[in-house]
Every structure is written in structure tokens, then in C-alpha cells.
Tab-separated table of C-alpha atoms and ligand atoms in Angstrom:
chain	number	residue	atom	x	y	z
P	1212	MET	CA	6.593	-82.844	43.603
P	1213	LEU	CA	5.803	-79.122	43.501
P	1214	CYS	CA	6.055	-77.518	40.112
P	1215	SER	CA	4.832	-73.976	39.881
P	1216	SER	CA	6.490	-71.080	41.651
P	1217	ASP	CA	3.113	-70.315	43.286
P	1218	GLU	CA	3.053	-73.768	44.880
P	1219	ILE	CA	6.649	-73.364	46.019
P	1220	ARG	CA	5.866	-69.932	47.459
P	1221	THR	CA	2.901	-71.330	49.396
P	1222	THR	CA	5.044	-74.142	50.813
P	1223	LEU	CA	7.780	-71.657	51.678
P	1224	ARG	CA	5.286	-69.471	53.583
P	1225	GLU	CA	4.186	-72.497	55.604
P	1226	HIS	CA	7.840	-73.270	56.235
P	1227	LEU	CA	8.582	-69.717	57.423
P	1228	ALA	CA	5.545	-69.847	59.736
P	1229	TRP	CA	6.921	-73.108	61.169
P	1230	TRP	CA	10.092	-71.175	62.056
P	1231	GLY	CA	7.942	-68.583	63.832
P	1232	LEU	CA	8.511	-65.923	61.170
P	1233	ARG	CA	5.679	-63.528	60.404
P	1234	HIS	CA	4.949	-61.370	57.407
P	1235	PHE	CA	4.075	-57.727	58.038
P	1236	SER	CA	2.882	-55.221	55.501
P	1237	SER	CA	2.905	-52.366	57.996
P	1238	ASP	CA	6.026	-51.159	59.801
P	1239	ARG	CA	3.888	-50.017	62.738
P	1240	ASP	CA	2.430	-53.489	63.255
P	1241	TYR	CA	5.876	-55.059	63.044
P	1242	PHE	CA	7.405	-52.757	65.639
P	1243	ALA	CA	4.424	-53.197	67.970
P	1244	TRP	CA	4.958	-56.979	67.720
P	1245	GLN	CA	8.711	-56.567	68.198
P	1246	ARG	CA	8.136	-54.561	71.412
P	1247	GLN	CA	5.793	-57.256	72.665
P	1248	ARG	CA	8.227	-60.079	71.947
P	1249	LEU	CA	11.577	-58.517	72.814
P	1250	PRO	CA	12.258	-56.588	76.009
P	1251	TYR	CA	14.144	-53.318	75.630
P	1252	GLU	CA	17.276	-54.907	77.131
P	1253	ASP	CA	17.400	-57.510	74.325
P	1254	LEU	CA	16.974	-54.852	71.651
P	1255	LYS	CA	19.772	-52.815	73.213
P	1256	ARG	CA	22.060	-55.838	73.283
P	1257	LEU	CA	21.228	-56.586	69.658
P	1258	ALA	CA	21.959	-53.009	68.601
P	1259	PHE	CA	25.263	-53.168	70.503
P	1260	HIS	CA	26.369	-56.353	68.685
P	1261	ALA	CA	25.218	-54.999	65.317
P	1262	GLU	CA	27.438	-51.956	65.879
P	1263	GLN	CA	30.374	-54.146	66.978
P	1264	LYS	CA	29.918	-56.229	63.827
P	1265	ARG	CA	29.970	-53.134	61.625
P	1266	HIS	CA	33.319	-51.960	62.924
P	1267	GLY	CA	34.909	-55.068	64.367
P	1268	ASP	CA	36.639	-58.236	63.211
P	1269	ARG	CA	35.466	-61.782	62.491
P	1270	HIS	CA	34.971	-62.501	66.209
P	1271	ASP	CA	32.501	-59.612	66.463
P	1272	GLU	CA	30.670	-60.904	63.416
P	1273	ILE	CA	30.478	-64.446	64.786
P	1274	MET	CA	29.247	-63.048	68.104
P	1275	PHE	CA	26.498	-61.094	66.324
P	1276	TYR	CA	25.207	-64.224	64.561
P	1277	ASP	CA	25.484	-66.249	67.777
P	1278	VAL	CA	23.344	-63.681	69.575
P	1279	THR	CA	20.748	-63.491	66.781
P	1280	ALA	CA	20.406	-67.294	66.753
P	1281	HIS	CA	18.701	-67.192	70.167
P	1282	PRO	CA	15.189	-68.716	69.816
P	1283	LYS	CA	13.673	-65.599	71.374
P	1284	ILE	CA	15.432	-63.318	68.894
P	1285	TYR	CA	15.590	-64.974	65.490
P	1286	PRO	CA	11.846	-65.138	64.726
P	1287	VAL	CA	11.535	-61.415	65.444
P	1288	LEU	CA	14.700	-60.341	63.676
P	1289	TYR	CA	14.299	-62.581	60.647
P	1290	SER	CA	10.653	-61.637	60.163
P	1291	GLN	CA	12.164	-58.411	58.826
P	1292	ARG	CA	13.717	-60.542	56.081
P	1293	TYR	CA	10.515	-62.450	55.281
P	1294	GLU	CA	10.276	-61.240	51.688
P	1295	TYR	CA	14.003	-61.820	51.192
P	1296	TYR	CA	13.487	-65.511	52.042
P	1297	GLU	CA	10.558	-65.665	49.645
P	1298	GLU	CA	12.480	-64.003	46.837
P	1299	ILE	CA	15.643	-66.114	47.205
P	1300	GLY	CA	13.903	-69.369	48.189
P	1301	VAL	CA	11.582	-69.474	45.183
P	1302	ARG	CA	14.277	-68.419	42.728
P	1303	MET	CA	16.892	-70.816	44.107
P	1304	THR	CA	14.709	-73.930	44.050
P	1305	ALA	CA	13.990	-73.353	40.356
P	1306	HIS	CA	17.716	-73.848	39.659
P	1307	PHE	CA	18.588	-77.065	41.480
P	1308	GLY	CA	18.186	-79.163	38.331
P	1309	GLN	CA	19.978	-82.503	38.406
P	1310	ALA	CA	22.374	-81.564	41.225
P	1311	GLU	CA	22.657	-84.284	43.879
P	1312	ASP	CA	25.138	-82.904	46.399
P	1313	ILE	CA	24.528	-79.323	47.382
P	1314	LEU	CA	26.480	-77.034	49.691
P	1315	ASP	CA	24.843	-73.968	51.274
P	1316	PHE	CA	27.727	-71.785	52.380
P	1317	GLY	CA	26.988	-69.332	55.232
P	1318	CYS	CA	23.625	-70.984	55.887
P	1319	GLY	CA	23.006	-69.181	59.192
P	1320	ILE	CA	20.308	-70.921	61.245
P	1321	GLY	CA	19.361	-72.852	58.116
P	1322	VAL	CA	15.960	-71.314	57.316
P	1323	LEU	CA	16.471	-71.804	53.582
P	1324	THR	CA	18.710	-74.894	53.775
P	1325	VAL	CA	16.045	-76.812	55.699
P	1326	PHE	CA	13.446	-75.651	53.176
P	1327	TYR	CA	15.545	-76.915	50.261
P	1328	ALA	CA	16.070	-80.266	51.983
P	1329	ARG	CA	12.338	-80.638	52.677
P	1330	LEU	CA	11.471	-79.819	49.089
P	1331	PHE	CA	14.066	-82.132	47.529
P	1332	PRO	CA	14.300	-85.311	49.658
P	1333	GLU	CA	16.249	-87.060	46.883
P	1334	LYS	CA	19.145	-84.557	47.055
P	1335	ASN	CA	21.813	-84.268	49.758
P	1336	PHE	CA	22.443	-80.936	51.452
P	1337	VAL	CA	25.260	-79.655	53.634
P	1338	GLY	CA	24.935	-76.323	55.421
P	1339	ILE	CA	28.115	-74.601	56.616
P	1340	ASP	CA	28.362	-71.691	59.000
P	1341	ARG	CA	30.936	-70.340	61.439
P	1342	SER	CA	28.375	-69.321	64.064
P	1343	SER	CA	28.156	-72.330	66.380
P	1344	ALA	CA	24.885	-71.104	67.943
P	1345	SER	CA	23.341	-70.878	64.452
P	1346	ILE	CA	24.447	-74.429	63.673
P	1347	VAL	CA	22.881	-75.705	66.932
P	1348	VAL	CA	19.528	-74.159	65.931
P	1349	ALA	CA	19.828	-75.463	62.341
P	1350	ARG	CA	20.483	-79.026	63.581
P	1351	GLU	CA	17.588	-78.879	66.041
P	1352	ARG	CA	15.158	-77.764	63.351
P	1353	ALA	CA	16.361	-80.410	60.885
P	1354	ASP	CA	16.070	-83.096	63.604
P	1355	LYS	CA	12.510	-82.005	64.414
P	1356	LEU	CA	11.583	-82.808	60.825
P	1357	GLY	CA	13.604	-86.017	60.816
P	1358	LEU	CA	15.458	-84.912	57.689
P	1359	ARG	CA	18.044	-87.498	56.668
P	1360	ASN	CA	19.326	-85.696	53.591
P	1361	LEU	CA	20.752	-82.713	55.453
P	1362	ARG	CA	23.848	-82.138	57.571
P	1363	PHE	CA	25.134	-78.962	59.241
P	1364	GLU	CA	28.769	-78.234	60.051
P	1365	CYS	CA	30.364	-75.424	61.992
P	1366	VAL	CA	33.316	-74.272	59.876
P	1367	ASP	CA	34.905	-70.861	59.443
P	1368	VAL	CA	36.080	-70.917	55.859
P	1369	ASP	CA	38.328	-67.923	56.511
P	1370	VAL	CA	40.563	-70.108	58.677
P	1371	GLU	CA	39.684	-73.776	57.952
P	1372	PRO	CA	39.408	-75.653	54.663
P	1373	LEU	CA	36.119	-77.101	53.449
P	1374	SER	CA	35.795	-80.813	52.862
P	1375	GLY	CA	33.732	-82.744	50.351
P	1376	SER	CA	32.845	-82.203	46.755
P	1377	TYR	CA	29.613	-80.741	45.397
P	1378	ASP	CA	27.817	-80.370	42.122
P	1379	LEU	CA	26.020	-77.268	43.326
P	1380	VAL	CA	27.340	-74.620	45.700
P	1381	VAL	CA	25.023	-71.837	46.810
P	1382	ALA	CA	25.824	-68.748	48.865
P	1383	THR	CA	23.397	-65.974	49.663
P	1384	HIS	CA	24.412	-62.920	51.694
P	1385	ALA	CA	27.496	-64.749	52.903
P	1386	LEU	CA	30.427	-63.923	50.597
P	1387	VAL	CA	30.637	-60.131	50.824
P	1388	GLN	CA	29.617	-59.323	54.360
P	1389	ALA	CA	31.274	-55.914	54.597
P	1390	GLU	CA	28.163	-53.883	53.869
P	1391	GLN	CA	29.871	-50.572	54.473
P	1392	ASP	CA	32.591	-51.320	51.888
P	1393	ARG	CA	31.939	-48.967	48.972
P	1394	GLY	CA	33.803	-51.118	46.455
P	1395	LEU	CA	35.949	-50.012	43.549
P	1396	PRO	CA	35.875	-46.369	42.362
P	1397	SER	CA	35.652	-45.552	38.654
P	1398	ARG	CA	38.736	-44.256	36.762
P	1399	ASN	CA	37.555	-40.669	37.240
P	1400	TRP	CA	34.369	-38.633	37.715
P	1401	ARG	CA	33.651	-38.576	33.952
P	1402	THR	CA	33.203	-42.313	33.574
P	1403	PHE	CA	31.570	-45.375	35.140
P	1404	GLU	CA	34.406	-47.566	33.915
P	1405	ARG	CA	36.747	-49.270	36.386
P	1406	ALA	CA	40.462	-49.707	35.648
P	1407	HIS	CA	41.630	-53.316	35.351
P	1408	ASP	CA	44.089	-53.073	38.187
P	1409	PRO	CA	44.921	-56.488	39.737
P	1410	SER	CA	46.258	-55.001	42.957
P	1411	GLN	CA	43.084	-52.912	43.531
P	1412	GLN	CA	41.006	-56.010	42.823
P	1413	LEU	CA	43.019	-58.118	45.239
P	1414	THR	CA	42.734	-55.443	47.933
P	1415	PHE	CA	38.931	-55.439	47.560
P	1416	GLU	CA	38.752	-59.246	47.665
P	1417	ARG	CA	40.967	-59.435	50.741
P	1418	ARG	CA	39.396	-56.669	52.777
P	1419	THR	CA	35.870	-58.061	52.193
P	1420	GLY	CA	36.939	-61.677	52.779
P	1421	LEU	CA	35.716	-62.594	49.297
P	1422	ALA	CA	39.044	-64.017	48.037
P	1423	ILE	CA	39.414	-66.838	50.504
P	1424	ARG	CA	35.704	-67.761	50.536
P	1425	LEU	CA	35.387	-67.888	46.786
P	1426	ASP	CA	38.636	-69.858	46.420
P	1427	GLU	CA	37.353	-72.424	48.906
P	1428	LEU	CA	33.951	-72.715	47.228
P	1429	CYS	CA	35.592	-73.158	43.820
P	1430	ARG	CA	37.883	-75.823	45.248
P	1431	VAL	CA	34.987	-78.021	46.437
P	1432	LEU	CA	32.861	-77.432	43.330
P	1433	ASN	CA	33.008	-80.287	40.792
P	1434	SER	CA	34.457	-79.259	37.454
P	1435	SER	CA	31.032	-79.694	35.870
P	1436	GLY	CA	29.174	-78.189	38.850
P	1437	ARG	CA	27.217	-74.990	39.239
P	1438	MET	CA	27.490	-72.114	41.643
P	1439	ILE	CA	24.608	-69.813	42.553
P	1440	VAL	CA	25.394	-66.650	44.450
P	1441	SER	CA	23.512	-63.553	45.456
P	1442	GLU	CA	25.100	-60.822	47.543
P	1443	LYS	CA	24.530	-57.182	48.366
P	1444	THR	CA	26.393	-56.113	45.264
P	1445	ARG	CA	23.786	-54.216	43.304
P	1446	GLN	CA	25.733	-50.927	43.341
P	1447	LEU	CA	28.082	-50.759	40.396
P	1448	ALA	CA	31.126	-50.034	42.595
P	1449	ARG	CA	30.574	-53.366	44.383
P	1450	ARG	CA	29.116	-55.248	41.432
P	1451	VAL	CA	32.169	-54.767	39.197
P	1452	PRO	CA	34.845	-56.151	41.571
P	1453	PHE	CA	32.460	-58.933	42.670
P	1454	GLN	CA	31.871	-60.006	39.058
P	1455	ARG	CA	35.567	-59.762	38.278
P	1456	ALA	CA	36.291	-62.013	41.259
P	1457	LEU	CA	33.880	-64.613	39.829
P	1458	ALA	CA	35.233	-64.274	36.282
P	1459	ASN	CA	38.873	-64.481	37.458
P	1460	ARG	CA	38.111	-67.905	38.905
P	1461	GLY	CA	36.823	-69.210	35.578
P	1462	LEU	CA	33.137	-68.875	36.492
P	1463	ARG	CA	30.865	-68.012	33.579
P	1464	LEU	CA	27.301	-66.820	33.382
P	1465	VAL	CA	24.771	-69.542	32.621
P	1466	GLU	CA	22.007	-66.969	32.389
P	1467	ARG	CA	21.646	-63.218	32.611
P	1468	PRO	CA	22.022	-62.087	36.260
P	1469	ALA	CA	18.658	-61.159	37.746
P	1470	PRO	CA	18.186	-58.125	39.978
P	1471	ILE	CA	16.527	-58.894	43.307
P	1472	ARG	CA	13.998	-56.588	44.931
P	1473	TYR	CA	12.096	-57.113	48.165
P	1474	ARG	CA	10.626	-55.161	51.016
P	1475	THR	CA	12.072	-55.331	54.495
P	1476	VAL	CA	10.273	-53.717	57.369
P	1477	GLU	CA	11.741	-50.292	56.816
P	1478	GLU	CA	12.647	-50.078	53.150
P	1479	VAL	CA	12.542	-51.537	49.686
P	1480	VAL	CA	15.865	-53.245	49.034
P	1481	ASP	CA	17.490	-53.491	45.633
P	1482	ASP	CA	19.703	-56.482	46.060
P	1483	GLY	CA	21.564	-59.213	44.233
P	1484	PRO	CA	22.009	-59.690	41.354
P	1485	PHE	CA	21.275	-63.406	41.440
P	1486	TYR	CA	24.062	-65.176	39.517
P	1487	VAL	CA	23.882	-68.698	38.091
P	1488	LEU	CA	27.398	-69.781	37.104
P	1489	ASP	CA	29.473	-72.687	35.946
P	1490	ARG	CA	32.988	-73.326	34.660
P	1491	ARG	CA	32.188	-75.192	31.485
P	1492	SER	CA	29.530	-73.053	29.875
P	1493	GLU	CA	30.128	-72.379	26.209
P	1494	ALA	CA	27.704	-69.505	26.492
P	1495	THR	CA	29.085	-66.133	25.582
P	1496	LEU	CA	27.088	-64.001	27.968
P	1497	ASP	CA	29.099	-60.894	28.729
P	1498	TRP	CA	29.624	-59.477	32.187
P	1499	ASP	CA	27.769	-56.204	32.334
P	1500	GLU	CA	29.830	-53.409	33.898
P	1501	GLU	CA	27.437	-50.606	32.937
P	1502	PRO	CA	25.068	-48.814	35.325
P	1503	GLU	CA	21.550	-50.228	35.324
P	1504	GLN	CA	18.796	-48.610	33.289
P	1505	ASP	CA	17.387	-45.892	35.523
P	1506	GLN	CA	14.383	-43.645	35.883
P	1507	GLY	CA	16.050	-40.426	34.725
P	1508	GLN	CA	14.004	-38.519	32.147
P	1509	HIS	CA	15.262	-37.321	28.812
P	1510	PHE	CA	15.773	-33.531	28.735
P	1511	ASP	CA	14.308	-31.490	25.893
P	1512	PRO	CA	14.983	-27.718	26.260
P	1513	HIS	CA	11.990	-26.882	24.046
P	1514	THR	CA	9.330	-28.740	25.960
P	1515	VAL	CA	10.731	-28.728	29.460
P	1516	SER	CA	9.174	-25.413	30.610
P	1517	MET	CA	5.720	-26.762	29.880
P	1518	SER	CA	6.342	-30.074	31.584
P	1519	ALA	CA	7.924	-28.608	34.742
P	1520	GLY	CA	6.084	-29.851	37.811
P	1521	ALA	CA	5.548	-28.295	41.243
P	1522	VAL	CA	5.786	-24.534	41.795
P	1523	ASN	CA	9.253	-24.543	43.380
P	1524	ALA	CA	10.623	-27.494	41.443
P	1525	PRO	CA	13.438	-26.798	38.968
P	1526	LEU	CA	12.781	-27.231	35.247
P	1527	TYR	CA	14.672	-30.487	35.197
P	1528	GLU	CA	16.291	-32.725	37.775
P	1529	ASN	CA	18.023	-36.083	37.406
P	1530	HIS	CA	19.734	-37.920	40.285
P	1531	TRP	CA	20.518	-41.047	38.318
P	1532	PRO	CA	23.568	-42.190	36.304
P	1533	SER	CA	21.685	-41.175	33.137
P	1534	ALA	CA	22.223	-37.548	34.249
P	1535	GLN	CA	25.716	-37.933	32.785
P	1536	THR	CA	24.437	-38.497	29.225
P	1537	THR	CA	22.010	-35.582	29.563
P	1538	TRP	CA	24.841	-33.344	30.804
P	1539	GLU	CA	27.124	-34.489	27.943
P	1540	GLN	CA	24.384	-33.663	25.444
P	1541	LEU	CA	23.628	-30.156	26.727
P	1542	LYS	CA	23.863	-27.815	23.756
P	1543	ASP	CA	26.588	-25.101	23.716
P	1544	ARG	CA	27.597	-25.957	27.251
P	1545	GLU	CA	29.422	-23.056	28.865
P	1546	VAL	CA	31.096	-23.626	32.241
P	1547	ILE	CA	30.795	-20.669	34.659
P	1548	ARG	CA	32.682	-22.266	37.532
P	1549	GLU	CA	33.812	-25.760	38.376
P	1550	THR	CA	35.849	-27.634	40.896
P	1551	THR	CA	37.289	-31.144	41.045
P	1552	ARG	CA	38.600	-32.457	44.330
P	1553	GLN	CA	40.561	-35.555	45.038
P	1554	ALA	CA	40.466	-37.330	48.396
P	1555	PRO	CA	43.757	-38.836	49.678
P	1556	ASP	CA	42.540	-42.310	48.628
P	1557	GLY	CA	42.160	-41.129	45.008
P	1558	ARG	CA	38.368	-40.693	44.962
P	1559	GLN	CA	37.214	-37.716	42.930
P	1560	VAL	CA	34.259	-35.370	43.155
P	1561	HIS	CA	33.362	-32.814	40.515
P	1562	ALA	CA	30.883	-29.929	40.761
P	1563	GLU	CA	30.055	-27.601	37.895
P	1564	ARG	CA	27.853	-24.548	37.384
P	1565	GLY	CA	27.138	-23.656	33.816
P	1566	ARG	CA	24.850	-22.303	31.121
P	1567	SER	CA	23.314	-24.047	28.146
P	1568	HIS	CA	20.808	-22.859	25.609
P	1569	GLY	CA	19.645	-19.906	27.748
P	1570	GLN	CA	19.215	-22.069	30.831
P	1571	HIS	CA	21.424	-22.687	33.845
P	1572	TYR	CA	22.601	-25.969	35.257
P	1573	LEU	CA	24.390	-27.542	38.163
P	1574	TYR	CA	26.148	-30.868	37.635
P	1575	CYS	CA	27.820	-33.069	40.228
P	1576	ALA	CA	29.596	-36.368	39.665
P	1577	ASN	CA	31.875	-38.624	41.680
P	1578	THR	CA	33.834	-41.822	41.267
P	1579	PHE	CA	31.186	-43.836	43.142
P	1580	ASP	CA	28.703	-43.356	40.303
P	1581	GLN	CA	26.647	-40.604	41.876
P	1582	ARG	CA	25.390	-38.090	39.364
P	1583	GLN	CA	23.127	-35.102	39.739
P	1584	LEU	CA	21.961	-32.625	37.124
P	1585	VAL	CA	19.648	-29.725	37.910
P	1586	ILE	CA	18.555	-27.285	35.183
P	1587	ASP	CA	16.662	-24.083	35.834
P	1588	GLU	CA	15.758	-20.722	34.325
P	1589	GLU	CA	17.865	-17.562	34.502
P	1590	ALA	CA	15.413	-16.117	37.066
P	1591	ARG	CA	16.228	-18.844	39.607
P	1592	VAL	CA	19.951	-18.934	39.168
P	1593	THR	CA	20.554	-17.920	42.819
P	1594	MET	CA	19.165	-21.224	43.984
P	1595	LEU	CA	21.656	-23.122	41.789
P	1596	ASP	CA	24.507	-20.923	43.019
P	1597	GLU	CA	23.615	-21.549	46.641
P	1598	TYR	CA	23.399	-25.249	45.980
P	1599	TYR	CA	26.818	-25.171	44.286
P	1600	GLN	CA	28.316	-23.369	47.323
P	1601	GLU	CA	26.761	-25.877	49.663
P	1602	ILE	CA	28.155	-28.824	47.718
P	1603	THR	CA	31.666	-27.443	47.286
P	1604	ARG	CA	31.864	-26.497	50.987
P	1605	GLY	CA	31.478	-30.175	51.865
P	1606	LEU	CA	34.156	-31.416	49.427
P	1607	PRO	CA	37.468	-32.908	50.605
T	2861	SAM	C1	23.646	-62.641	56.507
T	2861	SAM	S1	23.834	-64.305	57.037
T	2861	SAM	C2	23.048	-65.128	55.695
T	2861	SAM	C3	22.431	-66.433	56.076
T	2861	SAM	C4	21.751	-67.167	54.922
T	2861	SAM	N1	22.671	-67.526	53.863
T	2861	SAM	C5	20.618	-66.357	54.352
T	2861	SAM	O1	20.653	-66.022	53.161
T	2861	SAM	O2	19.678	-66.049	55.100
T	2861	SAM	C6	25.559	-64.612	56.709
T	2861	SAM	C7	26.060	-65.905	57.315
T	2861	SAM	O3	27.319	-66.222	56.721
T	2861	SAM	C8	28.131	-66.766	57.735
T	2861	SAM	N2	29.549	-66.620	57.344
T	2861	SAM	C9	30.175	-65.480	56.993
T	2861	SAM	N3	31.470	-65.716	56.730
T	2861	SAM	C10	31.670	-67.039	56.946
T	2861	SAM	C11	32.816	-67.882	56.868
T	2861	SAM	N4	34.000	-67.378	56.546
T	2861	SAM	N5	32.670	-69.190	57.125
T	2861	SAM	C12	31.456	-69.685	57.461
T	2861	SAM	N6	30.341	-68.937	57.576
T	2861	SAM	C13	30.439	-67.630	57.323
T	2861	SAM	C14	27.772	-65.946	58.964
T	2861	SAM	O4	28.149	-66.600	60.166
T	2861	SAM	C15	26.274	-65.783	58.803
T	2861	SAM	O5	25.554	-66.776	59.476
């Protein structure tokens, strides 16, 4: 029995190597390997299906996962997600506890499901996915290892009910697939707060497919069971309706949600959070609907001139949600010009040029939590004006 997370990580790396996945720390090396392994025609086909998936329906999405399940493609494509598997795999296995029957919803080709089943031979696992090609690969890999505690089923939960009953249900990157969905806007540009509007919530849950999937998962979860989910819902506009969907179904936080961070080939991804939930917890952990702590600096008008950085850099710049507090606290704020525009769908954008304490500022805010505050000296006011013009030109 493996105990420490280091031991689990080592075993997981061996497991990923067994799947043909490789870890790259240089993008150049990865792409050189990709070119070697995948002919241009395959890459073009992949890009075509990725685009279809982005704009299409469930058939396009199923087709994308069918194509990526090809044994020539998945090791190359999923090597990009190597650190994602490490991050989720290690974290997940630390939470299996006493659970005996475990469902992995949207298991894909089963990279993690097979790992869980190898690590916990005394527990029973079921992996569900609607991509039949993915399920074929998952079954083949499980058979190769002779795993008897693991079963894979091809089910599309959007159109067919799940069977069975589980004391742990896990879902990672499978509940909110619509990556381009921006989520729920705030009440207005001045706040990060979201209105409690059931019809807006329902619209979000339906258009992302979350409603039906979560209802099904809750239905097969034992009343004393646990659910562990981690989706691409780190942005507040997606995090709030996602959390409300969980809370509305009686799910409560067993522990504080953990942010997930990993490197893919081309970027560092801020993902998750990782939620551990149940329906019986007496715990009174609150759902956090505030923006995360960010890296915005505090602004002090007396010391800022001395601390200003590069030659052409403004005195102060903050592109984080904390820019709002700094803007609110500007002394003797005097607005020179401002504009607030509303898109037909209700989203708002605000831009403001002003003066405070002998300095000039530009502030922008919108209902998707973007904030920007730039402060500069009188002598460089033209730059702020030009920036203001540029921003307002692009408004709805
Ligand atoms: C991004 S992959 C994630 C795979 C795996 N959970 C992981 O973390 O690597 C999402 C998977 O969810 C599956 N999926 C999405 N919606 C589904 C549904 N309604 N029923 C069954 N599977 C679904 C897709 O087919 C796809 O294989």
C-alpha cells in the first residue's frame, strides 16, 4: 500500500509512461516530438475536429473524443496534459477513504480510472463515457493489466440514465465542457456580486449541460456518499454558477476547495477548484463567491513616484480585481470623463478618466470581473487619454 504523495506520484509517472505519455519541460522539444509522431494530415484533422467541437453540438464533441482516442493520437495529445494527470491523480487518490464503489464520470480513455483501479484493488470502479472509441481503448488497457475491479460503460448521460449506486462519484473536466461559456455576469460593473436569479442560473446549467449531468450523478450517489469534482471553473463568472449548481442539489463542502495549477505545453493553467462534497456534512464551510487574492499592489501616492519601475512604465498599474479597491480608495477622486455601455445581453463595461491627489488615472471595469487601473503623472496625461479613446472606441 502506497502512503506518501511522493510514492503515489512516482507510481503515477510509471503509469503514464505505460500509456505512452511523455513529460516535456520544453515546448520546443514537445513540438519536435509531435511532428515526428503525427503527420501533418493528422494534425490538420485534429484541429478541424477541435474547431467543430468548439462550435458544434454533442455529436461534434463525441466525434472529437473518438478521434483523439486513436492509439496514434492520444499519447501525443495527452502528453500535453501530463502535469494535469499528476495534479489530479495525486490529489484524488488521497480522498478515496473508505469508499468501495466508485464512479468516474466522463472518464475518457481511462488514464486516471485505470490508475485508481491499480492503486486500490480492494475497491470497485466504473468508468462512464459517451465516446465509444474512448471506451474501447479504456477496456483494452484495463484488460492488459487483468484488472477485475474495473468496468467501463459507454453511456451518454445527456440522453440516457445512469445505473447503479455509488459511495463516491468523481468527475474531472467532464461536467462543464463549454470552455468558451463566460458564465454569469455580475450585477453591474461596480461589483463582483452575482444576482440570485433562478432563471439565469437554470439557463447557465442548461446551456453548459451541467444540469442534467449533475442531477444524474446526484441520483446515483448514496445519501452518505461523497462527490469529488474539478472543472475549468476558476474564473469567478463560471465558479459562482457552478458552485450554486452544487449547493442547490444539497451538496456541501467537506473541505475548503483547492485551486489547481499545472503547466501544459504552452501555458500555465489555473484550473479547478478541486471540490470535495457530500450531502450530510454538518460542516459550515461557506461557499466563497469573492474574487481570489491577487497580485495587485497597494497604491500609496506618497511613495509611488520613487517605486515606479521602467522608464516608460506608468506610476502604478493594476490589472487584477484588487484594482477596484484601489480605485475606490483614491483620495478626492474627480471624474473628467466616463462612459458606461451596455451590450444587448445586459453586460456592462465602464471606462473612466479622472484625477486624484494631483495624479491622473484611467479605470476600466466590466461585469466579467475585469478591472484595470493605471495612474500616472500630469506630464504623461496624453498617454492615458489615448488609452481611454482606444478603449471606448471598442465598446459596444
Ligand atoms: C476533457 S475529457 C476528460 C477525461 C477525464 N475525466 C480526464 O480528466 O482526463 C471529457 C470527457 O467527458 C466525456 N463526457 C462529456 N459529457 C458526457 C456525457 N454527457 N456523458 C458521458 N460522457 C461525457 C467526454 O466524452 C470526454 O471523454
